[in-house]
Amino acid sequence: WHPEPKSLCWAWCQPETHGNTARPRDAAALPPNPGAHEYRNAKSLWGHKAFRLVPVIYLRPVGPGVGEMVLVQLEGSKVQIRTKPGLLLEWYEGLLVLDALMRSSEQCQWLESLAGRFQKERTQRKNLSASLYVSKKLLTIAVTGPQFVTREGTVCAHRRSLRQDPCTTNEGLQEPGWYKVDRILDYMPPWESFVNPKFG
């Protein structure tokens, strides 16, 4: 997914600011090693404590292929940053993340700077509908991590289209490392998982 040029969207970044610049950080990436994982757990560095959303204006792509990057400009600034397309969220989905944070009991320092903007957006839209967004945008999309390998061997980052053709199953055949899903018991949208300590 790429936004329209000059359109507003959100970028995932580190929670702290470095001067006037926001540093991109992948909210879906796993810690690189067990030590980093233990450190994050000990410091409760998940969700809003490890990541923040920054309003940006999408400018253009800046690289071809797998290493593709895009250029965005911080809203209300001339500062431009390069980031991966998978670290961008549509404007409405970012509002749903902010809404989930507002409803949670966790204190969030960076959310305070966006609270006025969020209330203005909420007033203009009269209502944020998560179910409408899911039905229009996410029913045919799987939200994944930074590197997901499909059974066809295709590598996808962050979001991928779901198969539209029926999948044929062979009950007697199961390849090592692959596990059959019998059914989905429940669904948690990405914005709710961000504020959940088990998933954020």
GROMACS .gro file of C-alpha atoms in nm:
model
  200
    1TRP     CA    1   0.000   0.000   0.000
    2HIS     CA    2   0.118   0.348  -0.091
    3PRO     CA    3  -0.081   0.659  -0.002
    4GLU     CA    4  -0.163   0.921  -0.260
    5PRO     CA    5   0.115   1.182  -0.296
    6LYS     CA    6   0.073   1.478  -0.057
    7SER     CA    7  -0.183   1.286   0.153
    8LEU     CA    8  -0.179   1.254   0.530
    9CYS     CA    9  -0.093   0.922   0.689
   10TRP     CA   10   0.089   0.794   0.998
   11ALA     CA   11   0.441   0.659   1.040
   12TRP     CA   12   0.553   0.419   1.315
   13CYS     CA   13   0.852   0.567   1.497
   14GLN     CA   14   1.053   0.538   1.816
   15PRO     CA   15   0.869   0.689   2.112
   16GLU     CA   16   1.131   0.953   2.193
   17THR     CA   17   1.220   1.241   1.966
   18HIS     CA   18   1.577   1.315   1.857
   19GLY     CA   19   1.589   1.686   1.793
   20ASN     CA   20   1.321   1.759   1.535
   21THR     CA   21   1.346   1.421   1.370
   22ALA     CA   22   1.135   1.111   1.421
   23ARG     CA   23   1.316   0.780   1.378
   24PRO     CA   24   1.116   0.504   1.207
   25ARG     CA   25   1.067   0.184   1.406
   26ASP     CA   26   0.881  -0.128   1.299
   27ALA     CA   27   0.600  -0.199   1.547
   28ALA     CA   28   0.560  -0.552   1.406
   29ALA     CA   29   0.927  -0.655   1.426
   30LEU     CA   30   1.037  -0.913   1.679
   31PRO     CA   31   1.337  -0.840   1.902
   32PRO     CA   32   1.659  -0.944   1.720
   33ASN     CA   33   1.777  -1.185   1.993
   34PRO     CA   34   1.674  -1.340   2.328
   35GLY     CA   35   1.863  -1.073   2.526
   36ALA     CA   36   1.676  -0.792   2.352
   37HIS     CA   37   1.349  -0.976   2.414
   38GLU     CA   38   1.424  -1.014   2.786
   39TYR     CA   39   1.522  -0.646   2.809
   40ARG     CA   40   1.197  -0.536   2.644
   41ASN     CA   41   0.993  -0.757   2.877
   42ALA     CA   42   1.177  -0.636   3.189
   43LYS     CA   43   1.124  -0.270   3.093
   44SER     CA   44   0.767  -0.330   2.963
   45LEU     CA   45   0.872  -0.191   2.625
   46TRP     CA   46   0.569  -0.289   2.421
   47GLY     CA   47   0.295  -0.092   2.249
   48HIS     CA   48   0.306   0.282   2.311
   49LYS     CA   49   0.618   0.256   2.530
   50ALA     CA   50   0.824   0.123   2.239
   51PHE     CA   51   0.649   0.282   1.939
   52ARG     CA   52   0.455   0.594   1.853
   53LEU     CA   53   0.255   0.723   1.562
   54VAL     CA   54   0.368   1.041   1.392
   55PRO     CA   55   0.146   1.231   1.146
   56VAL     CA   56   0.326   1.263   0.813
   57ILE     CA   57   0.264   1.370   0.455
   58TYR     CA   58   0.349   1.104   0.199
   59LEU     CA   59   0.578   1.237  -0.074
   60ARG     CA   60   0.708   0.959  -0.299
   61PRO     CA   61   0.888   0.624  -0.327
   62VAL     CA   62   1.268   0.648  -0.325
   63GLY     CA   63   1.388   0.299  -0.412
   64PRO     CA   64   1.290   0.000  -0.625
   65GLY     CA   65   1.258  -0.366  -0.526
   66VAL     CA   66   1.271  -0.539  -0.187
   67GLY     CA   67   1.469  -0.258  -0.026
   68GLU     CA   68   1.207  -0.006  -0.130
   69MET     CA   69   1.180   0.304   0.083
   70VAL     CA   70   0.945   0.600   0.075
   71LEU     CA   71   0.994   0.964   0.160
   72VAL     CA   72   0.755   1.134   0.402
   73GLN     CA   73   0.751   1.479   0.557
   74LEU     CA   74   0.660   1.541   0.920
   75GLU     CA   75   0.331   1.729   0.930
   76GLY     CA   76   0.379   2.097   1.012
   77SER     CA   77   0.752   2.077   0.940
   78LYS     CA   78   0.994   2.069   0.650
   79VAL     CA   79   1.174   1.767   0.797
   80GLN     CA   80   1.168   1.467   0.564
   81ILE     CA   81   1.241   1.109   0.665
   82ARG     CA   82   1.288   0.786   0.473
   83THR     CA   83   1.093   0.485   0.591
   84LYS     CA   84   0.966   0.150   0.466
   85PRO     CA   85   0.615   0.155   0.316
   86GLY     CA   86   0.506  -0.107   0.571
   87LEU     CA   87   0.567   0.143   0.852
   88LEU     CA   88   0.293   0.370   0.721
   89LEU     CA   89  -0.072   0.351   0.828
   90GLU     CA   90  -0.372   0.496   0.655
   91TRP     CA   91  -0.500   0.805   0.833
   92TYR     CA   92  -0.824   0.644   0.951
   93GLU     CA   93  -0.647   0.334   1.086
   94GLY     CA   94  -0.409   0.558   1.281
   95LEU     CA   95  -0.711   0.730   1.435
   96LEU     CA   96  -0.835   0.386   1.543
   97VAL     CA   97  -0.499   0.321   1.712
   98LEU     CA   98  -0.526   0.656   1.895
   99ASP     CA   99  -0.884   0.574   1.994
  100ALA     CA  100  -0.776   0.238   2.139
  101LEU     CA  101  -0.499   0.415   2.334
  102MET     CA  102  -0.743   0.677   2.467
  103ARG     CA  103  -0.972   0.401   2.593
  104SER     CA  104  -0.690   0.209   2.763
  105SER     CA  105  -0.587   0.277   3.121
  106GLU     CA  106  -0.219   0.317   3.026
  107GLN     CA  107  -0.058   0.662   3.040
  108CYS     CA  108   0.091   0.759   2.706
  109GLN     CA  109   0.312   1.069   2.688
  110TRP     CA  110   0.324   1.103   2.311
  111LEU     CA  111  -0.052   1.065   2.285
  112GLU     CA  112  -0.098   1.385   2.486
  113SER     CA  113   0.055   1.588   2.203
  114LEU     CA  114  -0.199   1.437   1.960
  115ALA     CA  115  -0.505   1.454   2.188
  116GLY     CA  116  -0.634   1.786   2.050
  117ARG     CA  117  -0.588   1.670   1.691
  118PHE     CA  118  -0.762   1.342   1.769
  119GLN     CA  119  -1.063   1.513   1.930
  120LYS     CA  120  -1.095   1.746   1.630
  121GLU     CA  121  -1.089   1.450   1.389
  122ARG     CA  122  -1.339   1.261   1.601
  123THR     CA  123  -1.575   1.560   1.611
  124GLN     CA  124  -1.552   1.611   1.234
  125ARG     CA  125  -1.620   1.243   1.163
  126LYS     CA  126  -1.890   1.217   1.434
  127ASN     CA  127  -1.794   0.854   1.493
  128LEU     CA  128  -1.498   0.626   1.436
  129SER     CA  129  -1.624   0.291   1.313
  130ALA     CA  130  -1.376   0.009   1.359
  131SER     CA  131  -1.620  -0.248   1.221
  132LEU     CA  132  -1.674  -0.043   0.904
  133TYR     CA  133  -1.297  -0.009   0.854
  134VAL     CA  134  -1.247  -0.384   0.904
  135SER     CA  135  -1.522  -0.468   0.656
  136LYS     CA  136  -1.398  -0.221   0.392
  137LYS     CA  137  -1.020  -0.249   0.433
  138LEU     CA  138  -0.915  -0.561   0.623
  139LEU     CA  139  -1.144  -0.847   0.515
  140THR     CA  140  -0.921  -0.928   0.221
  141ILE     CA  141  -0.591  -0.836   0.389
  142ALA     CA  142  -0.374  -1.027   0.635
  143VAL     CA  143  -0.180  -0.803   0.873
  144THR     CA  144   0.155  -0.973   0.929
  145GLY     CA  145   0.504  -0.899   1.051
  146PRO     CA  146   0.793  -0.748   0.856
  147GLN     CA  147   0.871  -1.077   0.683
  148PHE     CA  148   0.606  -1.338   0.613
  149VAL     CA  149   0.663  -1.627   0.373
  150THR     CA  150   0.353  -1.761   0.200
  151ARG     CA  151   0.317  -2.128   0.115
  152GLU     CA  152   0.405  -2.034  -0.243
  153GLY     CA  153   0.737  -1.896  -0.113
  154THR     CA  154   0.651  -1.531  -0.170
  155VAL     CA  155   0.789  -1.295   0.093
  156CYS     CA  156   0.544  -1.029   0.212
  157ALA     CA  157   0.596  -0.739   0.452
  158HIS     CA  158   0.330  -0.618   0.696
  159ARG     CA  159   0.024  -0.670   0.477
  160ARG     CA  160  -0.067  -0.918   0.211
  161SER     CA  161  -0.375  -0.993   0.005
  162LEU     CA  162  -0.562  -1.305   0.107
  163ARG     CA  163  -0.614  -1.581  -0.142
  164GLN     CA  164  -0.941  -1.553  -0.328
  165ASP     CA  165  -0.937  -1.904  -0.472
  166PRO     CA  166  -1.046  -2.194  -0.251
  167CYS     CA  167  -0.753  -2.374  -0.095
  168THR     CA  168  -0.730  -2.747  -0.161
  169THR     CA  169  -0.630  -2.952   0.138
  170ASN     CA  170  -0.478  -3.295   0.152
  171GLU     CA  171  -0.556  -3.441   0.494
  172GLY     CA  172  -0.283  -3.705   0.476
  173LEU     CA  173  -0.006  -3.466   0.373
  174GLN     CA  174   0.158  -3.230   0.618
  175GLU     CA  175   0.497  -3.080   0.550
  176PRO     CA  176   0.737  -3.034   0.842
  177GLY     CA  177   0.709  -2.685   0.991
  178TRP     CA  178   0.358  -2.626   0.852
  179TYR     CA  179   0.048  -2.665   1.065
  180LYS     CA  180  -0.312  -2.687   0.955
  181VAL     CA  181  -0.550  -2.424   1.095
  182ASP     CA  182  -0.881  -2.586   1.183
  183ARG     CA  183  -1.070  -2.263   1.250
  184ILE     CA  184  -1.024  -1.908   1.372
  185LEU     CA  185  -1.163  -1.867   1.723
  186ASP     CA  186  -1.149  -1.491   1.755
  187TYR     CA  187  -1.022  -1.180   1.579
  188MET     CA  188  -0.841  -0.884   1.727
  189PRO     CA  189  -0.787  -0.587   1.496
  190PRO     CA  190  -0.434  -0.441   1.480
  191TRP     CA  191  -0.523  -0.128   1.681
  192GLU     CA  192  -0.660  -0.338   1.970
  193SER     CA  193  -0.357  -0.568   1.968
  194PHE     CA  194  -0.128  -0.264   1.992
  195VAL     CA  195  -0.269  -0.178   2.337
  196ASN     CA  196  -0.279  -0.539   2.456
  197PRO     CA  197   0.029  -0.642   2.662
  198LYS     CA  198   0.020  -0.993   2.514
  199PHE     CA  199   0.051  -0.867   2.157
  200GLY     CA  200   0.161  -0.500   2.159
   0.00000   0.00000   0.00000
